[in-house]
Amino acid sequence: MAILKVAQMGHPVLRQVAEEIPAKALKSSDIKALVDDLVETMSEYAGIGLAAPQVHFGVRLFIIQPDPGDESTLRVAVNPVLTPLSEEMEESWEGCLSLPDIHGMVPRYMRIRLDAWDASGEKYSVEFENFAARVAQHEADHLDGVLFIDRMTNLSTLAYGDEWRRYHAPRPEPKEGGEDEEEEEIEEGGKSC
Ligand SMILES: [Zn+2]
């Protein structure tokens, strides 16, 4: 396993449409190895999702773990297809490991179905709502060369990390003299993927 370098905005790989993984490769050790590296890299950067193009592999594969404290929320999606289950959308905060320390409000579908293959090459279908649905849509966009800023309808919400935590983070005001450790208390919108 290895911690991979995360591509930053401006790298062409983040703007390319990633390639389908061929059926005969779905059960290959190459895919399992890439998944292991994605998991390790996501964990290293305290992310809640990571797509293969973000680590310079232009293939249609992402992982999400909407609750970083709960490994059972880890999901591997190979050749994923996302289908909105209602028209309803919601705006909320997102961050991206490829746009470090920047947050913005992004509208996303609130309920989706994800059809994909897992790390063992088995097909599955699962429904997500709210934050998990948001993270899956963010990652699926990475496979099409789309970044969260492209989805924003109001660029005035863009904020750097310090300012975001000070003025916008959805949590109680920091205690006086609070240290950075309090970042742990920041809710879902403070995590990047
Ligand atoms: Zn991202």
PDB file of C-alpha atoms and ligand atoms in Angstrom:
ATOM      1  CA  MET A   1       0.000   0.000   0.000  1.00  0.00           C
ATOM      2  CA  ALA A   2       1.125   3.526  -0.646  1.00  0.00           C
ATOM      3  CA  ILE A   3       0.139   7.082   0.011  1.00  0.00           C
ATOM      4  CA  LEU A   4      -0.294   8.684  -3.400  1.00  0.00           C
ATOM      5  CA  LYS A   5       0.243  12.277  -4.448  1.00  0.00           C
ATOM      6  CA  VAL A   6      -3.037  14.154  -4.824  1.00  0.00           C
ATOM      7  CA  ALA A   7      -3.399  16.168  -8.041  1.00  0.00           C
ATOM      8  CA  GLN A   8      -4.213  19.825  -7.483  1.00  0.00           C
ATOM      9  CA  MET A   9      -6.532  22.043  -9.507  1.00  0.00           C
ATOM     10  CA  GLY A  10      -4.766  22.955 -12.730  1.00  0.00           C
ATOM     11  CA  HIS A  11      -3.450  19.442 -13.349  1.00  0.00           C
ATOM     12  CA  PRO A  12      -5.026  18.254 -16.620  1.00  0.00           C
ATOM     13  CA  VAL A  13      -5.947  14.838 -15.176  1.00  0.00           C
ATOM     14  CA  LEU A  14      -8.628  16.565 -13.083  1.00  0.00           C
ATOM     15  CA  ARG A  15     -10.299  17.891 -16.224  1.00  0.00           C
ATOM     16  CA  GLN A  16     -10.336  14.728 -18.295  1.00  0.00           C
ATOM     17  CA  VAL A  17     -13.183  12.254 -18.613  1.00  0.00           C
ATOM     18  CA  ALA A  18     -11.907   9.072 -16.949  1.00  0.00           C
ATOM     19  CA  GLU A  19     -12.048   5.744 -18.781  1.00  0.00           C
ATOM     20  CA  GLU A  20     -14.306   2.801 -17.940  1.00  0.00           C
ATOM     21  CA  ILE A  21     -12.503  -0.098 -16.322  1.00  0.00           C
ATOM     22  CA  PRO A  22     -12.893  -3.089 -18.685  1.00  0.00           C
ATOM     23  CA  ALA A  23     -15.015  -5.991 -17.426  1.00  0.00           C
ATOM     24  CA  LYS A  24     -12.069  -8.384 -17.503  1.00  0.00           C
ATOM     25  CA  ALA A  25     -10.120  -6.080 -15.160  1.00  0.00           C
ATOM     26  CA  LEU A  26     -12.869  -5.790 -12.522  1.00  0.00           C
ATOM     27  CA  LYS A  27     -11.514  -8.663 -10.424  1.00  0.00           C
ATOM     28  CA  SER A  28      -7.844  -7.907 -11.091  1.00  0.00           C
ATOM     29  CA  SER A  29      -5.222  -7.384  -8.427  1.00  0.00           C
ATOM     30  CA  ASP A  30      -4.408  -4.033 -10.071  1.00  0.00           C
ATOM     31  CA  ILE A  31      -7.832  -2.693  -9.146  1.00  0.00           C
ATOM     32  CA  LYS A  32      -7.581  -4.054  -5.596  1.00  0.00           C
ATOM     33  CA  ALA A  33      -4.142  -2.434  -5.237  1.00  0.00           C
ATOM     34  CA  LEU A  34      -5.445   0.913  -6.497  1.00  0.00           C
ATOM     35  CA  VAL A  35      -8.379   0.712  -4.079  1.00  0.00           C
ATOM     36  CA  ASP A  36      -5.988  -0.013  -1.183  1.00  0.00           C
ATOM     37  CA  ASP A  37      -3.883   2.997  -2.151  1.00  0.00           C
ATOM     38  CA  LEU A  38      -6.951   5.219  -2.458  1.00  0.00           C
ATOM     39  CA  VAL A  39      -8.097   4.165   1.024  1.00  0.00           C
ATOM     40  CA  GLU A  40      -4.673   4.808   2.510  1.00  0.00           C
ATOM     41  CA  THR A  41      -4.343   8.173   0.754  1.00  0.00           C
ATOM     42  CA  MET A  42      -7.840   9.276   1.783  1.00  0.00           C
ATOM     43  CA  SER A  43      -7.076   8.337   5.366  1.00  0.00           C
ATOM     44  CA  GLU A  44      -3.707  10.158   5.320  1.00  0.00           C
ATOM     45  CA  TYR A  45      -5.408  13.392   4.245  1.00  0.00           C
ATOM     46  CA  ALA A  46      -8.441  12.877   6.507  1.00  0.00           C
ATOM     47  CA  GLY A  47     -10.723  12.890   3.487  1.00  0.00           C
ATOM     48  CA  ILE A  48     -14.195  11.449   3.147  1.00  0.00           C
ATOM     49  CA  GLY A  49     -13.830  10.454  -0.491  1.00  0.00           C
ATOM     50  CA  LEU A  50     -11.253  10.161  -3.237  1.00  0.00           C
ATOM     51  CA  ALA A  51     -11.491   9.530  -6.961  1.00  0.00           C
ATOM     52  CA  ALA A  52      -8.816   7.798  -9.040  1.00  0.00           C
ATOM     53  CA  PRO A  53      -8.161  10.881 -11.226  1.00  0.00           C
ATOM     54  CA  GLN A  54      -7.229  12.779  -8.064  1.00  0.00           C
ATOM     55  CA  VAL A  55      -4.250  10.430  -7.713  1.00  0.00           C
ATOM     56  CA  HIS A  56      -3.395  10.627 -11.440  1.00  0.00           C
ATOM     57  CA  PHE A  57      -5.235   7.474 -12.582  1.00  0.00           C
ATOM     58  CA  GLY A  58      -7.725   8.372 -15.294  1.00  0.00           C
ATOM     59  CA  VAL A  59     -10.122   5.505 -14.601  1.00  0.00           C
ATOM     60  CA  ARG A  60     -13.717   5.414 -13.364  1.00  0.00           C
ATOM     61  CA  LEU A  61     -13.248   4.431  -9.742  1.00  0.00           C
ATOM     62  CA  PHE A  62     -13.873   6.290  -6.504  1.00  0.00           C
ATOM     63  CA  ILE A  63     -14.180   5.577  -2.826  1.00  0.00           C
ATOM     64  CA  ILE A  64     -16.282   7.369  -0.250  1.00  0.00           C
ATOM     65  CA  GLN A  65     -16.443   7.188   3.516  1.00  0.00           C
ATOM     66  CA  PRO A  66     -19.026   9.790   4.511  1.00  0.00           C
ATOM     67  CA  ASP A  67     -18.429   9.136   8.212  1.00  0.00           C
ATOM     68  CA  PRO A  68     -14.641   9.139   8.745  1.00  0.00           C
ATOM     69  CA  GLY A  69     -15.145   7.555  12.166  1.00  0.00           C
ATOM     70  CA  ASP A  70     -17.135   4.618  10.818  1.00  0.00           C
ATOM     71  CA  GLU A  71     -15.362   2.223   8.476  1.00  0.00           C
ATOM     72  CA  SER A  72     -18.658   0.552   7.643  1.00  0.00           C
ATOM     73  CA  THR A  73     -19.518   3.666   5.585  1.00  0.00           C
ATOM     74  CA  LEU A  74     -16.562   2.987   3.259  1.00  0.00           C
ATOM     75  CA  ARG A  75     -17.804   2.207  -0.222  1.00  0.00           C
ATOM     76  CA  VAL A  76     -15.799   1.374  -3.348  1.00  0.00           C
ATOM     77  CA  ALA A  77     -17.410   2.343  -6.671  1.00  0.00           C
ATOM     78  CA  VAL A  78     -15.984   1.028  -9.932  1.00  0.00           C
ATOM     79  CA  ASN A  79     -17.614   2.236 -13.164  1.00  0.00           C
ATOM     80  CA  PRO A  80     -20.312   3.967 -11.102  1.00  0.00           C
ATOM     81  CA  VAL A  81     -23.607   5.236 -12.446  1.00  0.00           C
ATOM     82  CA  LEU A  82     -25.508   7.758 -10.332  1.00  0.00           C
ATOM     83  CA  THR A  83     -29.232   8.274 -10.766  1.00  0.00           C
ATOM     84  CA  PRO A  84     -31.110  11.018  -8.909  1.00  0.00           C
ATOM     85  CA  LEU A  85     -34.160   9.586  -7.121  1.00  0.00           C
ATOM     86  CA  SER A  86     -35.910  12.925  -6.845  1.00  0.00           C
ATOM     87  CA  GLU A  87     -35.554  16.389  -8.309  1.00  0.00           C
ATOM     88  CA  GLU A  88     -35.010  17.817  -4.857  1.00  0.00           C
ATOM     89  CA  MET A  89     -31.683  19.559  -4.381  1.00  0.00           C
ATOM     90  CA  GLU A  90     -29.983  21.107  -1.381  1.00  0.00           C
ATOM     91  CA  GLU A  91     -27.088  23.550  -1.061  1.00  0.00           C
ATOM     92  CA  SER A  92     -24.372  22.808   1.436  1.00  0.00           C
ATOM     93  CA  TRP A  93     -20.651  23.178   2.034  1.00  0.00           C
ATOM     94  CA  GLU A  94     -18.031  21.140   0.225  1.00  0.00           C
ATOM     95  CA  GLY A  95     -14.297  20.958   0.178  1.00  0.00           C
ATOM     96  CA  CYS A  96     -11.959  19.068  -2.148  1.00  0.00           C
ATOM     97  CA  LEU A  97      -8.524  17.545  -1.587  1.00  0.00           C
ATOM     98  CA  SER A  98      -7.607  18.861  -5.049  1.00  0.00           C
ATOM     99  CA  LEU A  99      -8.550  22.432  -4.048  1.00  0.00           C
ATOM    100  CA  PRO A 100      -6.953  22.495  -0.624  1.00  0.00           C
ATOM    101  CA  ASP A 101      -8.315  24.780   2.044  1.00  0.00           C
ATOM    102  CA  ILE A 102     -11.196  26.128  -0.025  1.00  0.00           C
ATOM    103  CA  HIS A 103     -14.884  25.711   0.761  1.00  0.00           C
ATOM    104  CA  GLY A 104     -17.996  26.629  -1.141  1.00  0.00           C
ATOM    105  CA  MET A 105     -21.745  26.044  -1.192  1.00  0.00           C
ATOM    106  CA  VAL A 106     -22.766  23.474  -3.795  1.00  0.00           C
ATOM    107  CA  PRO A 107     -26.269  22.354  -4.808  1.00  0.00           C
ATOM    108  CA  ARG A 108     -26.667  18.546  -5.013  1.00  0.00           C
ATOM    109  CA  TYR A 109     -29.471  16.052  -5.365  1.00  0.00           C
ATOM    110  CA  MET A 110     -30.648  14.896  -1.962  1.00  0.00           C
ATOM    111  CA  ARG A 111     -31.382  11.289  -2.927  1.00  0.00           C
ATOM    112  CA  ILE A 112     -29.522   9.167  -5.453  1.00  0.00           C
ATOM    113  CA  ARG A 113     -28.985   5.555  -6.419  1.00  0.00           C
ATOM    114  CA  LEU A 114     -25.445   4.333  -7.021  1.00  0.00           C
ATOM    115  CA  ASP A 115     -24.933   1.343  -9.299  1.00  0.00           C
ATOM    116  CA  ALA A 116     -21.329   0.150  -9.402  1.00  0.00           C
ATOM    117  CA  TRP A 117     -18.895  -2.705  -8.869  1.00  0.00           C
ATOM    118  CA  ASP A 118     -17.024  -3.194  -5.612  1.00  0.00           C
ATOM    119  CA  ALA A 119     -13.338  -3.997  -5.036  1.00  0.00           C
ATOM    120  CA  SER A 120     -14.076  -7.723  -5.502  1.00  0.00           C
ATOM    121  CA  GLY A 121     -15.690  -7.143  -8.877  1.00  0.00           C
ATOM    122  CA  GLU A 122     -19.228  -7.715  -7.582  1.00  0.00           C
ATOM    123  CA  LYS A 123     -22.040  -5.513  -8.853  1.00  0.00           C
ATOM    124  CA  TYR A 124     -24.227  -3.694  -6.329  1.00  0.00           C
ATOM    125  CA  SER A 125     -26.855  -1.013  -6.100  1.00  0.00           C
ATOM    126  CA  VAL A 126     -27.336   1.271  -3.104  1.00  0.00           C
ATOM    127  CA  GLU A 127     -29.351   4.367  -2.281  1.00  0.00           C
ATOM    128  CA  PHE A 128     -27.881   7.373  -0.539  1.00  0.00           C
ATOM    129  CA  GLU A 129     -29.447  10.506   0.827  1.00  0.00           C
ATOM    130  CA  ASN A 130     -28.267  13.846   2.168  1.00  0.00           C
ATOM    131  CA  PHE A 131     -24.568  14.015   2.990  1.00  0.00           C
ATOM    132  CA  ALA A 132     -23.596  10.565   1.647  1.00  0.00           C
ATOM    133  CA  ALA A 133     -25.435  11.391  -1.583  1.00  0.00           C
ATOM    134  CA  ARG A 134     -23.516  14.670  -1.762  1.00  0.00           C
ATOM    135  CA  VAL A 135     -20.143  12.979  -1.345  1.00  0.00           C
ATOM    136  CA  ALA A 136     -20.970  10.384  -4.011  1.00  0.00           C
ATOM    137  CA  GLN A 137     -21.993  13.128  -6.464  1.00  0.00           C
ATOM    138  CA  HIS A 138     -18.786  15.059  -5.736  1.00  0.00           C
ATOM    139  CA  GLU A 139     -16.685  11.954  -6.465  1.00  0.00           C
ATOM    140  CA  ALA A 140     -18.656  10.955  -9.555  1.00  0.00           C
ATOM    141  CA  ASP A 141     -18.048  14.449 -10.921  1.00  0.00           C
ATOM    142  CA  HIS A 142     -14.297  13.874 -10.602  1.00  0.00           C
ATOM    143  CA  LEU A 143     -14.666  11.018 -13.112  1.00  0.00           C
ATOM    144  CA  ASP A 144     -16.095  13.492 -15.636  1.00  0.00           C
ATOM    145  CA  GLY A 145     -13.487  16.199 -15.099  1.00  0.00           C
ATOM    146  CA  VAL A 146     -15.888  18.327 -13.047  1.00  0.00           C
ATOM    147  CA  LEU A 147     -14.848  20.128  -9.852  1.00  0.00           C
ATOM    148  CA  PHE A 148     -17.203  21.371  -7.150  1.00  0.00           C
ATOM    149  CA  ILE A 149     -16.594  24.986  -8.095  1.00  0.00           C
ATOM    150  CA  ASP A 150     -18.163  24.210 -11.500  1.00  0.00           C
ATOM    151  CA  ARG A 151     -21.397  23.257  -9.709  1.00  0.00           C
ATOM    152  CA  MET A 152     -21.577  26.366  -7.538  1.00  0.00           C
ATOM    153  CA  THR A 153     -24.356  28.807  -8.328  1.00  0.00           C
ATOM    154  CA  ASN A 154     -23.051  31.528  -6.000  1.00  0.00           C
ATOM    155  CA  LEU A 155     -19.284  32.016  -6.066  1.00  0.00           C
ATOM    156  CA  SER A 156     -19.538  34.576  -3.274  1.00  0.00           C
ATOM    157  CA  THR A 157     -19.682  31.673  -0.818  1.00  0.00           C
ATOM    158  CA  LEU A 158     -16.119  30.601  -1.705  1.00  0.00           C
ATOM    159  CA  ALA A 159     -13.984  30.809   1.410  1.00  0.00           C
ATOM    160  CA  TYR A 160     -10.487  29.918   2.546  1.00  0.00           C
ATOM    161  CA  GLY A 161     -10.224  27.505   5.430  1.00  0.00           C
ATOM    162  CA  ASP A 162      -9.416  29.957   8.227  1.00  0.00           C
ATOM    163  CA  GLU A 163     -12.165  32.334   7.191  1.00  0.00           C
ATOM    164  CA  TRP A 164     -14.592  29.479   6.608  1.00  0.00           C
ATOM    165  CA  ARG A 165     -13.980  28.087  10.088  1.00  0.00           C
ATOM    166  CA  ARG A 166     -14.282  31.563  11.577  1.00  0.00           C
ATOM    167  CA  TYR A 167     -17.393  32.781   9.790  1.00  0.00           C
ATOM    168  CA  HIS A 168     -19.213  29.922   8.125  1.00  0.00           C
ATOM    169  CA  ALA A 169     -18.484  26.540   9.689  1.00  0.00           C
ATOM    170  CA  PRO A 170     -21.746  24.939  10.827  1.00  0.00           C
ATOM    171  CA  ARG A 171     -20.893  24.536  14.501  1.00  0.00           C
ATOM    172  CA  PRO A 172     -20.975  26.533  17.723  1.00  0.00           C
ATOM    173  CA  GLU A 173     -18.586  29.474  18.061  1.00  0.00           C
ATOM    174  CA  PRO A 174     -15.050  28.392  18.997  1.00  0.00           C
ATOM    175  CA  LYS A 175     -14.168  28.796  22.641  1.00  0.00           C
ATOM    176  CA  GLU A 176     -11.942  31.696  23.588  1.00  0.00           C
ATOM    177  CA  GLY A 177      -8.312  30.959  22.900  1.00  0.00           C
ATOM    178  CA  GLY A 178      -9.380  27.821  21.069  1.00  0.00           C
ATOM    179  CA  GLU A 179      -6.678  25.827  19.346  1.00  0.00           C
ATOM    180  CA  ASP A 180      -6.741  24.081  16.021  1.00  0.00           C
ATOM    181  CA  GLU A 181      -7.684  20.842  17.730  1.00  0.00           C
ATOM    182  CA  GLU A 182     -11.219  22.142  17.665  1.00  0.00           C
ATOM    183  CA  GLU A 183     -11.311  21.519  13.948  1.00  0.00           C
ATOM    184  CA  GLU A 184     -12.295  17.991  14.907  1.00  0.00           C
ATOM    185  CA  GLU A 185     -15.629  19.375  16.004  1.00  0.00           C
ATOM    186  CA  ILE A 186     -16.446  20.815  12.594  1.00  0.00           C
ATOM    187  CA  GLU A 187     -19.301  19.024  10.974  1.00  0.00           C
ATOM    188  CA  GLU A 188     -19.587  17.309   7.636  1.00  0.00           C
ATOM    189  CA  GLY A 189     -19.064  20.399   5.502  1.00  0.00           C
ATOM    190  CA  GLY A 190     -15.528  20.817   6.798  1.00  0.00           C
ATOM    191  CA  LYS A 191     -14.284  17.530   5.331  1.00  0.00           C
ATOM    192  CA  SER A 192     -12.776  17.311   1.873  1.00  0.00           C
ATOM    193  CA  CYS A 193     -13.104  14.682  -0.787  1.00  0.00           C
TER     194      CYS A 193
HETATM  195 ZN    ZN B   1     -12.851  16.481  -4.733  1.00  0.00          ZN
END
